[in-house]
Coordinates of C-alpha atoms in Angstrom, one line a residue:
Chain A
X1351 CA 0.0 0.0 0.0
X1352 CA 1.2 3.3 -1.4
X1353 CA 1.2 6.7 0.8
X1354 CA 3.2 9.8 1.2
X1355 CA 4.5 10.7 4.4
X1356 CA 5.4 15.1 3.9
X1357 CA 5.1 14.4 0.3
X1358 CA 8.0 11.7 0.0
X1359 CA 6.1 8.4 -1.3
X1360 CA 6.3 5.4 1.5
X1361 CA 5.1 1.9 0.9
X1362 CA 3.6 0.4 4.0
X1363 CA 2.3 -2.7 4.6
X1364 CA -1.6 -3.9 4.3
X1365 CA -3.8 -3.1 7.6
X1366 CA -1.1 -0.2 8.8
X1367 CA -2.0 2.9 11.1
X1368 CA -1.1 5.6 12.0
X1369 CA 1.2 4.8 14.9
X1370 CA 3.8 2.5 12.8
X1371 CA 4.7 5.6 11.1
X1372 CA 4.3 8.2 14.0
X1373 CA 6.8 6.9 16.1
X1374 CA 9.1 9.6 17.4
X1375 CA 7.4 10.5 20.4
X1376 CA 8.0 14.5 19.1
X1377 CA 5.3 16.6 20.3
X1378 CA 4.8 17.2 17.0
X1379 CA 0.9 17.9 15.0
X1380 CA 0.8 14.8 12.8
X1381 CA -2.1 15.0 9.8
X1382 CA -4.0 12.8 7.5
X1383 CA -5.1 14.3 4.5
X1384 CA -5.2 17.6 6.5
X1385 CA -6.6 17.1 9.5
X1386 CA -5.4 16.3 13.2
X1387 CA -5.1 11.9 13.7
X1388 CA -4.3 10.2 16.7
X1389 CA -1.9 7.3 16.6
X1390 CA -4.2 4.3 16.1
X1391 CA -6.3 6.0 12.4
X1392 CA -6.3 3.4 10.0
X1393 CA -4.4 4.0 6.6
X1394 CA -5.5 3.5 3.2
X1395 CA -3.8 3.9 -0.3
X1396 CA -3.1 7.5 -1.5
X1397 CA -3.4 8.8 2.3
X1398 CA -1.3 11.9 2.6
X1399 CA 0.4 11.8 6.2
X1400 CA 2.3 15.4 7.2
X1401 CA 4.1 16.3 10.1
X1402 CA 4.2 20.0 11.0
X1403 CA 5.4 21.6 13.8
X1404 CA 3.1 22.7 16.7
X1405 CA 4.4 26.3 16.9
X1406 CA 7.3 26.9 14.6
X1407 CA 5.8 28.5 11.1
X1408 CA 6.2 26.2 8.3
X1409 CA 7.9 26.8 4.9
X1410 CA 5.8 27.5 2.4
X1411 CA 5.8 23.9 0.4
X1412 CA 4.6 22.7 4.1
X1413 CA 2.1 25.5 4.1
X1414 CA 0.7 24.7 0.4
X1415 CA 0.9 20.7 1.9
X1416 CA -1.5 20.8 4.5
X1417 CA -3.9 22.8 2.1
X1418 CA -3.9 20.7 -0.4
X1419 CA -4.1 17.6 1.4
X1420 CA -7.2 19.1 3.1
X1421 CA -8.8 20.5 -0.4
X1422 CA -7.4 18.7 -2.6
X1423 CA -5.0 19.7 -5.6
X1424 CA -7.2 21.0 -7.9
X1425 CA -8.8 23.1 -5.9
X1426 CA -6.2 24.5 -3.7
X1427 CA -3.8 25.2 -6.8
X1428 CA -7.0 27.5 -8.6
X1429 CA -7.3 29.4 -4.9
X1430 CA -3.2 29.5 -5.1
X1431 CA -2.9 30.3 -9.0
X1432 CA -5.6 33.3 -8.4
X1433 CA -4.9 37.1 -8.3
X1434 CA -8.0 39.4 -7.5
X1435 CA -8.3 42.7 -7.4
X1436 CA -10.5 44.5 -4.5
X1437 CA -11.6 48.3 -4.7
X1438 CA -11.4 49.5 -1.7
X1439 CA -10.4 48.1 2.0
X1440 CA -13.0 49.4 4.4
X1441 CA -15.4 47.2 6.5
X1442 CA -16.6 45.0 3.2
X1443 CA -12.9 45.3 1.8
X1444 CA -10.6 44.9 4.9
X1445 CA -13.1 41.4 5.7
X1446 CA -13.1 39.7 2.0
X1447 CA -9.1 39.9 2.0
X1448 CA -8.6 38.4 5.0
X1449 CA -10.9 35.5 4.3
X1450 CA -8.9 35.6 0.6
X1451 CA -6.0 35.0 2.4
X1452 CA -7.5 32.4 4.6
X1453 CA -8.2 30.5 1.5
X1454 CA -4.5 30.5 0.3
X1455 CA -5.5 33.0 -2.6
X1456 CA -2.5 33.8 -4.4
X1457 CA -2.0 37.3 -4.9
X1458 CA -4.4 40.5 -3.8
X1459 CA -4.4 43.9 -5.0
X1460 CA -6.1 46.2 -2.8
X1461 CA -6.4 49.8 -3.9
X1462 CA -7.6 52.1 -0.9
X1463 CA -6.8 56.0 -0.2
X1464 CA -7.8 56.4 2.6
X1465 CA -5.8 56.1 6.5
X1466 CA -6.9 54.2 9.6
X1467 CA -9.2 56.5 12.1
X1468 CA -10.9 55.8 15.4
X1469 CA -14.5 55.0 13.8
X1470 CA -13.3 52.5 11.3
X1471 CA -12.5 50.3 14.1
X1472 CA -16.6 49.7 14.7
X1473 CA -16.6 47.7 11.5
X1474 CA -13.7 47.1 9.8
X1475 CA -10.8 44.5 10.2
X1476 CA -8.3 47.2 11.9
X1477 CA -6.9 47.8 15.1
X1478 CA -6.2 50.2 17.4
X1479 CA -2.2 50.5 16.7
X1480 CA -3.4 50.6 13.3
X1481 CA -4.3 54.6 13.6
X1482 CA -2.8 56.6 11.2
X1483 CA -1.5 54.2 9.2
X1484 CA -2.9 54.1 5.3
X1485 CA -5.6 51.0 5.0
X1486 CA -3.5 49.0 3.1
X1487 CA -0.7 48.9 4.7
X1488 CA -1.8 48.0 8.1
X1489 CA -3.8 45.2 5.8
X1490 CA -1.3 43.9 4.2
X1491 CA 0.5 43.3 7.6
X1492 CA -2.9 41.6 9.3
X1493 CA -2.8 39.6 6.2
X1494 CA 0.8 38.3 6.1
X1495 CA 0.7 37.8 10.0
X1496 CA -2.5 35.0 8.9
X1497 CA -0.7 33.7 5.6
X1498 CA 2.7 34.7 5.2
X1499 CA 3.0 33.4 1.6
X1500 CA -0.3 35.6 0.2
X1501 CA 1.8 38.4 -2.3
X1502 CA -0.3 42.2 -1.4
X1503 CA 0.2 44.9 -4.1
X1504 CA -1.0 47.6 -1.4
X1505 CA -2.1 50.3 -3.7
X1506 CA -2.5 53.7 -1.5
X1507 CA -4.7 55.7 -4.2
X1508 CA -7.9 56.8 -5.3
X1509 CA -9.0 55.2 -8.3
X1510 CA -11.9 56.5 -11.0
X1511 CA -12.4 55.9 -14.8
X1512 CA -9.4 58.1 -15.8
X1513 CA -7.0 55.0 -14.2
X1514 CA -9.2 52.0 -13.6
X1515 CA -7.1 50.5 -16.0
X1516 CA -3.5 51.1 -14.3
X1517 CA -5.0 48.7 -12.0
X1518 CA -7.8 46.7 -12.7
X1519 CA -7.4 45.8 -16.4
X1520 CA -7.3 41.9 -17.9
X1521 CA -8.8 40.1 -14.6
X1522 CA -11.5 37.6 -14.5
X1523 CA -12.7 38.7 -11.6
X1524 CA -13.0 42.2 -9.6
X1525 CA -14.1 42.6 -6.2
X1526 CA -15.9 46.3 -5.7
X1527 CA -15.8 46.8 -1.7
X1528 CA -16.4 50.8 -2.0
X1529 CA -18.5 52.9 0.6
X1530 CA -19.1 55.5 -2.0
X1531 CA -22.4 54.9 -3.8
X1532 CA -20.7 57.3 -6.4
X1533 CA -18.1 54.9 -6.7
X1534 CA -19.8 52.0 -7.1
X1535 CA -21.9 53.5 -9.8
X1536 CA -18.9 54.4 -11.5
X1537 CA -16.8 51.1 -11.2
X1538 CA -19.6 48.9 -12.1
X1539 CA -20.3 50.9 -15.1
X1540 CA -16.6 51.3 -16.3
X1541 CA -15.6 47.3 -15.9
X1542 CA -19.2 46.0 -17.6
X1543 CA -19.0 48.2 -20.7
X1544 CA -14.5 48.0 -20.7
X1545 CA -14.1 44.5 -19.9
X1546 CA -16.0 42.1 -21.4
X1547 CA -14.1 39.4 -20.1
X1548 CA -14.5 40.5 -16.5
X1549 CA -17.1 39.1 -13.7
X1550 CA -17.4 42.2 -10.8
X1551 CA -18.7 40.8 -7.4
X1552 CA -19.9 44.3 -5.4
X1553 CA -22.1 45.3 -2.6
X1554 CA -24.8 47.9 -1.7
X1555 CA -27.3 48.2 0.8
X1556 CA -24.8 46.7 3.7
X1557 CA -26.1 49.2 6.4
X1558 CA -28.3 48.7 9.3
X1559 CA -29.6 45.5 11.4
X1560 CA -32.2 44.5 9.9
X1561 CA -32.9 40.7 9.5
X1562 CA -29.9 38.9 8.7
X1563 CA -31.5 36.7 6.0
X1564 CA -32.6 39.9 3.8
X1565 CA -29.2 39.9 2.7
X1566 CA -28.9 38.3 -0.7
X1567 CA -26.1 37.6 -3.5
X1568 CA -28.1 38.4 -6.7
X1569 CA -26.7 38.1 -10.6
X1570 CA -28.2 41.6 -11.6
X1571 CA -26.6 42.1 -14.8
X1572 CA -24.4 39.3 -17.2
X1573 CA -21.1 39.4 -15.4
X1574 CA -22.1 41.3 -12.2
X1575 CA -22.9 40.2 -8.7
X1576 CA -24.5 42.5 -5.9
X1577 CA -24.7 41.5 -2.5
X1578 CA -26.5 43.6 0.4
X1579 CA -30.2 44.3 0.9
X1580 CA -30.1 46.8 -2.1
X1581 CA -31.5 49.7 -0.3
X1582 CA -30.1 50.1 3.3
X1583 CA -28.2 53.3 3.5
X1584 CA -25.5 54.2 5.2
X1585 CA -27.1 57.1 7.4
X1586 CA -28.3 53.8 8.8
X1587 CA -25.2 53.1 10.8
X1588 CA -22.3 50.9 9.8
X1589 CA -22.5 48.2 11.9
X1590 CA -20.1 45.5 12.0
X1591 CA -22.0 42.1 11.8
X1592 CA -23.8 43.4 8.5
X1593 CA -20.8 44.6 7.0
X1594 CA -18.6 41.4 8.2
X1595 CA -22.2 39.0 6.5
X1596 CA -22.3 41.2 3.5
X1597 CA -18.2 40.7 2.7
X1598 CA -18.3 37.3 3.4
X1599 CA -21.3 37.1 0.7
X1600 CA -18.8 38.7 -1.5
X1601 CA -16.0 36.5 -0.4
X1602 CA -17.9 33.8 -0.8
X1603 CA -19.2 34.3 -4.1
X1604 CA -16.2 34.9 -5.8
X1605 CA -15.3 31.3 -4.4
X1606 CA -17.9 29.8 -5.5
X1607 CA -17.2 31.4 -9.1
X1608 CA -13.4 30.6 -9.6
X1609 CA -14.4 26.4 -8.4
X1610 CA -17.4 26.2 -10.6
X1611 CA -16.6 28.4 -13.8
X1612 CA -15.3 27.0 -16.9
X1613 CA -12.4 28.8 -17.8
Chain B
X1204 CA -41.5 51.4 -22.2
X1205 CA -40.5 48.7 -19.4
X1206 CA -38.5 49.9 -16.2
X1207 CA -37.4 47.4 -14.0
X1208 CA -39.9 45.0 -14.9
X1209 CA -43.2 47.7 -15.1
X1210 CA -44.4 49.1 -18.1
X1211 CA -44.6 52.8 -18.8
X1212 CA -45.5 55.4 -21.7
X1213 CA -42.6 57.5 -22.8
X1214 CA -44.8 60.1 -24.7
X1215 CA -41.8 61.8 -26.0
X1216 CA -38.0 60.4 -27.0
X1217 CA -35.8 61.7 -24.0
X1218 CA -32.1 61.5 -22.9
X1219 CA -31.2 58.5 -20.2
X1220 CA -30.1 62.1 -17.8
X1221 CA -33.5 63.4 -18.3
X1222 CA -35.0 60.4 -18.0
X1223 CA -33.1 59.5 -14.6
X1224 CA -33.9 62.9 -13.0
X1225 CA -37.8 62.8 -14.0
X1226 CA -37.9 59.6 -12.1
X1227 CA -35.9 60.5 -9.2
X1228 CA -32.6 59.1 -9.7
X1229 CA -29.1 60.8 -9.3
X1230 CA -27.4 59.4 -12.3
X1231 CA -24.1 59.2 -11.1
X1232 CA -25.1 56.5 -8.2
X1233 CA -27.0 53.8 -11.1
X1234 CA -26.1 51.9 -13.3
X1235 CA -28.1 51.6 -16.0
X1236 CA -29.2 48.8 -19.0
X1237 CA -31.1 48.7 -22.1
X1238 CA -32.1 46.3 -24.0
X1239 CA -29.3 44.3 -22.1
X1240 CA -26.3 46.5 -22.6
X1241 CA -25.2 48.5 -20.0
X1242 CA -25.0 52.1 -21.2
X1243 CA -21.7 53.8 -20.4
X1244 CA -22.3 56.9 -17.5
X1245 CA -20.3 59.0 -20.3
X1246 CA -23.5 58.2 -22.7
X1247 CA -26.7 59.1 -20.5
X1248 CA -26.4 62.9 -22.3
X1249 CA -26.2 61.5 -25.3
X1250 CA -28.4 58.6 -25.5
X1251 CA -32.1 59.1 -26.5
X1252 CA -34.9 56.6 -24.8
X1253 CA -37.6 55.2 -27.5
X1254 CA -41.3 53.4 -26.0
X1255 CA -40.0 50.6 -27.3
X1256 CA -36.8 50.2 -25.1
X1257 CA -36.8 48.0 -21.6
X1258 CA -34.5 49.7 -19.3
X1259 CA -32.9 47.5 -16.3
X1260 CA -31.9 50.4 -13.1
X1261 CA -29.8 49.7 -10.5
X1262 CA -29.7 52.2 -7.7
X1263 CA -27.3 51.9 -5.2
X1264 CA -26.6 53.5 -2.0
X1265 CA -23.3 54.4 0.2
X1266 CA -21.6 51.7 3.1
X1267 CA -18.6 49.5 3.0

């Protein structure tokens, strides 16, 4: 019977577990096909058995190991082989990288202008040392401090039609994660009728507390997304469950896009 | 006409601005369709509505 033990290919014999190969005594976190085992787990041809240390960080091959023993190749290496674009890194932005970079995404630009003040901290993904500091920078820190091997273009800018395309030309997908209704308006607009290769994923109507399950993802137009409630403004308050629900809508429709698209 | 799914005389031929403001809309927060292309923000002064066309309008509103 054929397995790998941290990728290396091992033959073991018939009716083997676990603890014939785990049998250092190391305090080490052993996993089968990504997740924790104990010593006495049965093995089975094809199992993936990795051993990663408890608290050192790994290297990245170990890193891009354990991912794609838990999601499998094909999968992990269309998260890892991705680079998205997000507008903006407020409370929808500043959320939807961090769970990009939970996925083991490859590469994120995020495009922001603005710096880090007291009452973004009632929503968005920032922290109180954080002050001061331009969005994505501090973001591109929180990020590399979950997944060191994520690459950030952190892109301290505004960005309209006259330079959409310095940034956001030639991608599948766009994520729009603006708080500017005028923004939105005009980044949907510019990337529907200049891209035609382009699928946007954006927000509006994220405001509020109204019932959770009037948020919805909805295909409005060919190629474009919108998440929110559609009509709860911002004078409503910014609160930070809606905003956090409404990016991980966005978040989670892009994901479902790049693992069910035909290319 | 049809807006957003309800139909509607257009009595006269009007511009997608004029149109926008007679209904309500500030045209630089929508985004706005007809007959299933999106018509570019840079074109609502120059682009004339007919009775026959079905407009799709999305409105949005501030918060991120």
């Amino acid at each position: 019977m054929n397995i790998t033990v941290n990728g290396q290919a091992r033959s073991v014999a018939p009716g083997s577990v676990t603890a014939d190969i785990i049998t250092n005594g190391s305090d080490d976190l052993w996993l089968l096909n990504g997740f924790a085992v104990d010593g006495a787990t049965p093995l089975k041809e094809g199992d993936a058995l990795l051993r990663v240390s408890r608290t050192e960080a790994p290297d990245e091959a170990t890193y891009d190991a354990v991912w794609n023993a838990r999601y499998g190749k094909t999968i992990y290496n269309k998260l890892k082989s991705s680079h998205i674009p997000i507008c903006g890194a407020g409370g929808l932005g500043s959320h939807i990288a961090i769970s990009l970079a939970r996925l083991g995404i490859g590469e994120l630009t995020i495009i922001d202008k603005d710096v880090v003040d007291i009452t973004n901290l009632g929503r968005q993904a920032y922290e109180m040392t954080d002050l001061g500091k331009p969005k994505v920078v501090a973001l591109k820190d929180i990020l590399h401090r979950i997944n060191p091997f994520i690459k950030v273009n952190a892109v301290h800018t505004t960005i309209n039609s006259s330079n959409f395309d310095n940034y956001l030309k030639g991608f599948p997908y766009i994520i729009e994660a603006f708080d500017s209704a005028e923004n939105k308006a005009e980044l949907t607009s510019y990337v529907l009728t200049h891209y035609p290769a382009t699928t946007l994923i954006g927000a509006s109507g994220v405001s509020g507390y109204d019932h959770p399950n009037t948020v919805q993802t909805k295909e409005l137009f060919s190629r474009y997304y919108q998440t929110g409630d559609g009509h709860s403004e911002s004078t409503l308050g910014l609160l930070a469950p809606r905003v956090m629900l409404c990016a991980a809508h966005e978040a989670t429709m892009l994901l479902h896009l790049l693992l069910t698209q035909k290319e | 006409m049809i807006v957003n799914g309800k139909e509607q005389t257009l009595t006269e031929s009007v511009t997608v601005s004029a149109f926008l403001e007679t209904a309500g809309y500030n045209s630089k927060r929508v985004v706005v369709e007809r007959n299933r292309i999106i018509i570019p923000q840079s074109e609502f002064e120059s682009t004339w509505l007919l009775d026959s066309d079905t407009l799709e309008i999305v409105h949005f509103v501030g918060g991120g």
